Amino acid sequence: MYWILVTGATGYIGSHTCILLLKSGYNIVILDNFSNSSPKVIDNIIKVSNLNSKEISRRIKVFEIDICNHNSLDNMFSSMIKSRKKINAVIHFAGLKSVADSVEQPYKYWETNVLGGINLIQTMESYNCKTFVFSSSATVYGPTSKIPIKESDLIKPCSPYGSTKASFENFLADISGCTETLKCSIPSNKEWRIARLRYFNPVGAHSSGNLGELPKGKPNNLFPLIAEVCSGEREILEIFGNDWPTKDGTGVRDYIHVMDLAEAHLLTLSKLFISDPQILTLNLGTGIGTSVLELIKTFELETGRKVPYKISERRRGDLSISIADPINALKYLNWKAKFGIKEMCRDGWRWKQSQAQNNI
Ligand code: WQD
């Protein structure tokens, strides 16, 4: 069976994607430097996948590697070849993802998110592995008045984080000689099969309660912060502005269940394996906008807890509305988000309660 290298595999979206890869029969190579996650997540992946020890040793390989270390990447690919396990494709999640941190540490973000990615592509090319799924982001679009957002809309990131994602997308276009935005065929001698998946706002957790987002330190994003207020870890939620031009004045986002996102990666992999050389660029969202106040209300209904909040100043770099047009993911992958805000809150809360019960 195929071996899929998952970089950043113990991160939020990576770990949930590993569950579905194992369930679909793929073998996985877990690559992580554990800078924003824990090796304990591997135990959770195994627990949710219900693998016995024989299957674990046969189907999962783990490498603690920083993608900025080109030699380590090369040694890993080489050791897989020596044990007659060719890596057939790579899903690349490893990277830094905080908008706020990227403003403080642009060098670190460019080194990891761009140079690290270039190291990975160069290593893949030297081992003739040319099927690649890139974890990109809706932050490449920047402020836009056009809602819902299409893949062909203006790329204008307004943070170093967004710039690194857009730049690495451009790098992928350059190595494959591709210029179109949505789907473009590549000269067969280039052989690359690439997907650039632009996530909107990933939230929620695996329904078992044994896997979920495990941010190190204070979360930056709304969903984990609401969960922390609900669980009593945090006293109050700050709402960054209630004077936005939106339905209730608070920010509107396209929240997508992490399992819907994981499913889209499996479908993308299957699609690339049977396609001619190409680059496919797709928005992954639900096409539905939810405001901060609406998310709070849903969380309160699903948990039976109150979410105390106060209105604060707008956060620098925030947009009023960000909603995907996901029509092309339906067209090219036959993928459509299945879960709504209620399931996202229910599953996210179950994971938060499980963390408290198991002292995670
Ligand atoms: C959502 C809404 C805030 C926190 C981020 C990053 C990027 C991307 C998606 C990967 C906004 C409001 C938030 C709080 C609040 N992920 N908010 N109080 O900024 O849309 O996108 O996640 O690429 O990491 O761009 O997500 O969850 O931070 O904010 O009022 O304490 O919640 O103003 O309207 P964002 P978010």
mmCIF file with all atom_site columns, C-alpha atoms in Angstrom, residues 137-154 198-202 245-248 250-256 282-292 294 318-328 335-337 341 344:
data_model
loop_
_atom_site.group_PDB
_atom_site.id
_atom_site.type_symbol
_atom_site.label_atom_id
_atom_site.label_alt_id
_atom_site.label_comp_id
_atom_site.label_asym_id
_atom_site.label_entity_id
_atom_site.label_seq_id
_atom_site.pdbx_PDB_ins_code
_atom_site.Cartn_x
_atom_site.Cartn_y
_atom_site.Cartn_z
_atom_site.occupancy
_atom_site.B_iso_or_equiv
_atom_site.pdbx_formal_charge
_atom_site.auth_seq_id
_atom_site.auth_comp_id
_atom_site.auth_asym_id
_atom_site.auth_atom_id
_atom_site.pdbx_PDB_model_num
ATOM 1  C CA . SER A 1 137 ? -4.845  29.503 3.758  1.00 0.00 ? 137 SER A CA 1
ATOM 2  C CA . ALA A 1 138 ? -7.599  32.005 3.046  1.00 0.00 ? 138 ALA A CA 1
ATOM 3  C CA . THR A 1 139 ? -5.265  34.608 4.508  1.00 0.00 ? 139 THR A CA 1
ATOM 4  C CA . VAL A 1 140 ? -3.627  34.822 1.079  1.00 0.00 ? 140 VAL A CA 1
ATOM 5  C CA . TYR A 1 141 ? -6.644  36.862 -0.088 1.00 0.00 ? 141 TYR A CA 1
ATOM 6  C CA . GLY A 1 142 ? -6.302  39.802 2.301  1.00 0.00 ? 142 GLY A CA 1
ATOM 7  C CA . PRO A 1 143 ? -9.065  42.382 2.645  1.00 0.00 ? 143 PRO A CA 1
ATOM 8  C CA . THR A 1 144 ? -11.661 41.901 -0.053 1.00 0.00 ? 144 THR A CA 1
ATOM 9  C CA . SER A 1 145 ? -15.107 43.326 -0.648 1.00 0.00 ? 145 SER A CA 1
ATOM 10 C CA . LYS A 1 146 ? -16.095 40.404 -2.860 1.00 0.00 ? 146 LYS A CA 1
ATOM 11 C CA . ILE A 1 147 ? -17.971 37.779 -0.826 1.00 0.00 ? 147 ILE A CA 1
ATOM 12 C CA . PRO A 1 148 ? -17.966 34.819 -1.234 1.00 0.00 ? 148 PRO A CA 1
ATOM 13 C CA . ILE A 1 149 ? -14.289 34.598 -2.117 1.00 0.00 ? 149 ILE A CA 1
ATOM 14 C CA . LYS A 1 150 ? -13.264 32.714 -5.256 1.00 0.00 ? 150 LYS A CA 1
ATOM 15 C CA . GLU A 1 151 ? -9.886  31.133 -6.013 1.00 0.00 ? 151 GLU A CA 1
ATOM 16 C CA . SER A 1 152 ? -9.441  33.628 -8.869 1.00 0.00 ? 152 SER A CA 1
ATOM 17 C CA . ASP A 1 153 ? -9.879  36.638 -6.535 1.00 0.00 ? 153 ASP A CA 1
ATOM 18 C CA . LEU A 1 154 ? -7.040  39.016 -5.795 1.00 0.00 ? 154 LEU A CA 1
ATOM 19 C CA . ARG A 1 198 ? -6.851  27.270 0.990  1.00 0.00 ? 198 ARG A CA 1
ATOM 20 C CA . TYR A 1 199 ? -8.469  26.637 4.373  1.00 0.00 ? 199 TYR A CA 1
ATOM 21 C CA . PHE A 1 200 ? -10.929 29.101 5.804  1.00 0.00 ? 200 PHE A CA 1
ATOM 22 C CA . ASN A 1 201 ? -11.431 28.748 9.595  1.00 0.00 ? 201 ASN A CA 1
ATOM 23 C CA . PRO A 1 202 ? -10.778 25.175 10.787 1.00 0.00 ? 202 PRO A CA 1
ATOM 24 C CA . PRO A 1 245 ? -20.421 46.145 8.611  1.00 0.00 ? 245 PRO A CA 1
ATOM 25 C CA . THR A 1 246 ? -21.927 42.717 9.341  1.00 0.00 ? 246 THR A CA 1
ATOM 26 C CA . LYS A 1 247 ? -25.311 41.253 10.400 1.00 0.00 ? 247 LYS A CA 1
ATOM 27 C CA . ASP A 1 248 ? -24.725 41.962 14.102 1.00 0.00 ? 248 ASP A CA 1
ATOM 28 C CA . THR A 1 250 ? -19.181 41.304 14.939 1.00 0.00 ? 250 THR A CA 1
ATOM 29 C CA . GLY A 1 251 ? -16.710 39.572 12.612 1.00 0.00 ? 251 GLY A CA 1
ATOM 30 C CA . VAL A 1 252 ? -18.088 36.932 10.242 1.00 0.00 ? 252 VAL A CA 1
ATOM 31 C CA . ARG A 1 253 ? -16.064 33.862 9.252  1.00 0.00 ? 253 ARG A CA 1
ATOM 32 C CA . ASP A 1 254 ? -16.496 30.602 7.346  1.00 0.00 ? 254 ASP A CA 1
ATOM 33 C CA . TYR A 1 255 ? -15.896 27.999 10.051 1.00 0.00 ? 255 TYR A CA 1
ATOM 34 C CA . ILE A 1 256 ? -15.213 24.515 8.712  1.00 0.00 ? 256 ILE A CA 1
ATOM 35 C CA . LEU A 1 282 ? -9.151  25.062 -4.117 1.00 0.00 ? 282 LEU A CA 1
ATOM 36 C CA . ASN A 1 283 ? -10.956 26.958 -1.357 1.00 0.00 ? 283 ASN A CA 1
ATOM 37 C CA . LEU A 1 284 ? -12.015 24.724 1.527  1.00 0.00 ? 284 LEU A CA 1
ATOM 38 C CA . GLY A 1 285 ? -14.912 26.278 3.397  1.00 0.00 ? 285 GLY A CA 1
ATOM 39 C CA . THR A 1 286 ? -18.644 25.763 3.872  1.00 0.00 ? 286 THR A CA 1
ATOM 40 C CA . GLY A 1 287 ? -19.776 28.890 2.023  1.00 0.00 ? 287 GLY A CA 1
ATOM 41 C CA . ILE A 1 288 ? -21.685 29.890 5.193  1.00 0.00 ? 288 ILE A CA 1
ATOM 42 C CA . GLY A 1 289 ? -20.742 32.904 7.367  1.00 0.00 ? 289 GLY A CA 1
ATOM 43 C CA . THR A 1 290 ? -21.086 32.839 11.159 1.00 0.00 ? 290 THR A CA 1
ATOM 44 C CA . SER A 1 291 ? -20.580 35.914 13.356 1.00 0.00 ? 291 SER A CA 1
ATOM 45 C CA . VAL A 1 292 ? -18.724 35.912 16.671 1.00 0.00 ? 292 VAL A CA 1
ATOM 46 C CA . GLU A 1 294 ? -23.685 33.599 16.644 1.00 0.00 ? 294 GLU A CA 1
ATOM 47 C CA . ASP A 1 318 ? -8.771  41.688 11.047 1.00 0.00 ? 318 ASP A CA 1
ATOM 48 C CA . LEU A 1 319 ? -11.300 41.541 8.221  1.00 0.00 ? 319 LEU A CA 1
ATOM 49 C CA . SER A 1 320 ? -15.035 42.102 8.682  1.00 0.00 ? 320 SER A CA 1
ATOM 50 C CA . ILE A 1 321 ? -16.153 39.129 6.593  1.00 0.00 ? 321 ILE A CA 1
ATOM 51 C CA . SER A 1 322 ? -14.384 36.091 5.113  1.00 0.00 ? 322 SER A CA 1
ATOM 52 C CA . ILE A 1 323 ? -16.539 33.418 3.441  1.00 0.00 ? 323 ILE A CA 1
ATOM 53 C CA . ALA A 1 324 ? -15.460 30.874 0.827  1.00 0.00 ? 324 ALA A CA 1
ATOM 54 C CA . ASP A 1 325 ? -17.036 30.046 -2.489 1.00 0.00 ? 325 ASP A CA 1
ATOM 55 C CA . PRO A 1 326 ? -16.404 26.256 -2.310 1.00 0.00 ? 326 PRO A CA 1
ATOM 56 C CA . ILE A 1 327 ? -17.951 25.421 -5.704 1.00 0.00 ? 327 ILE A CA 1
ATOM 57 C CA . ASN A 1 328 ? -14.671 24.274 -7.257 1.00 0.00 ? 328 ASN A CA 1
ATOM 58 C CA . TRP A 1 335 ? -16.403 17.379 -1.889 1.00 0.00 ? 335 TRP A CA 1
ATOM 59 C CA . LYS A 1 336 ? -18.836 19.455 0.155  1.00 0.00 ? 336 LYS A CA 1
ATOM 60 C CA . ALA A 1 337 ? -18.687 20.194 3.896  1.00 0.00 ? 337 ALA A CA 1
ATOM 61 C CA . ILE A 1 341 ? -21.681 24.973 13.417 1.00 0.00 ? 341 ILE A CA 1
ATOM 62 C CA . MET A 1 344 ? -18.336 21.897 15.394 1.00 0.00 ? 344 MET A CA 1
#
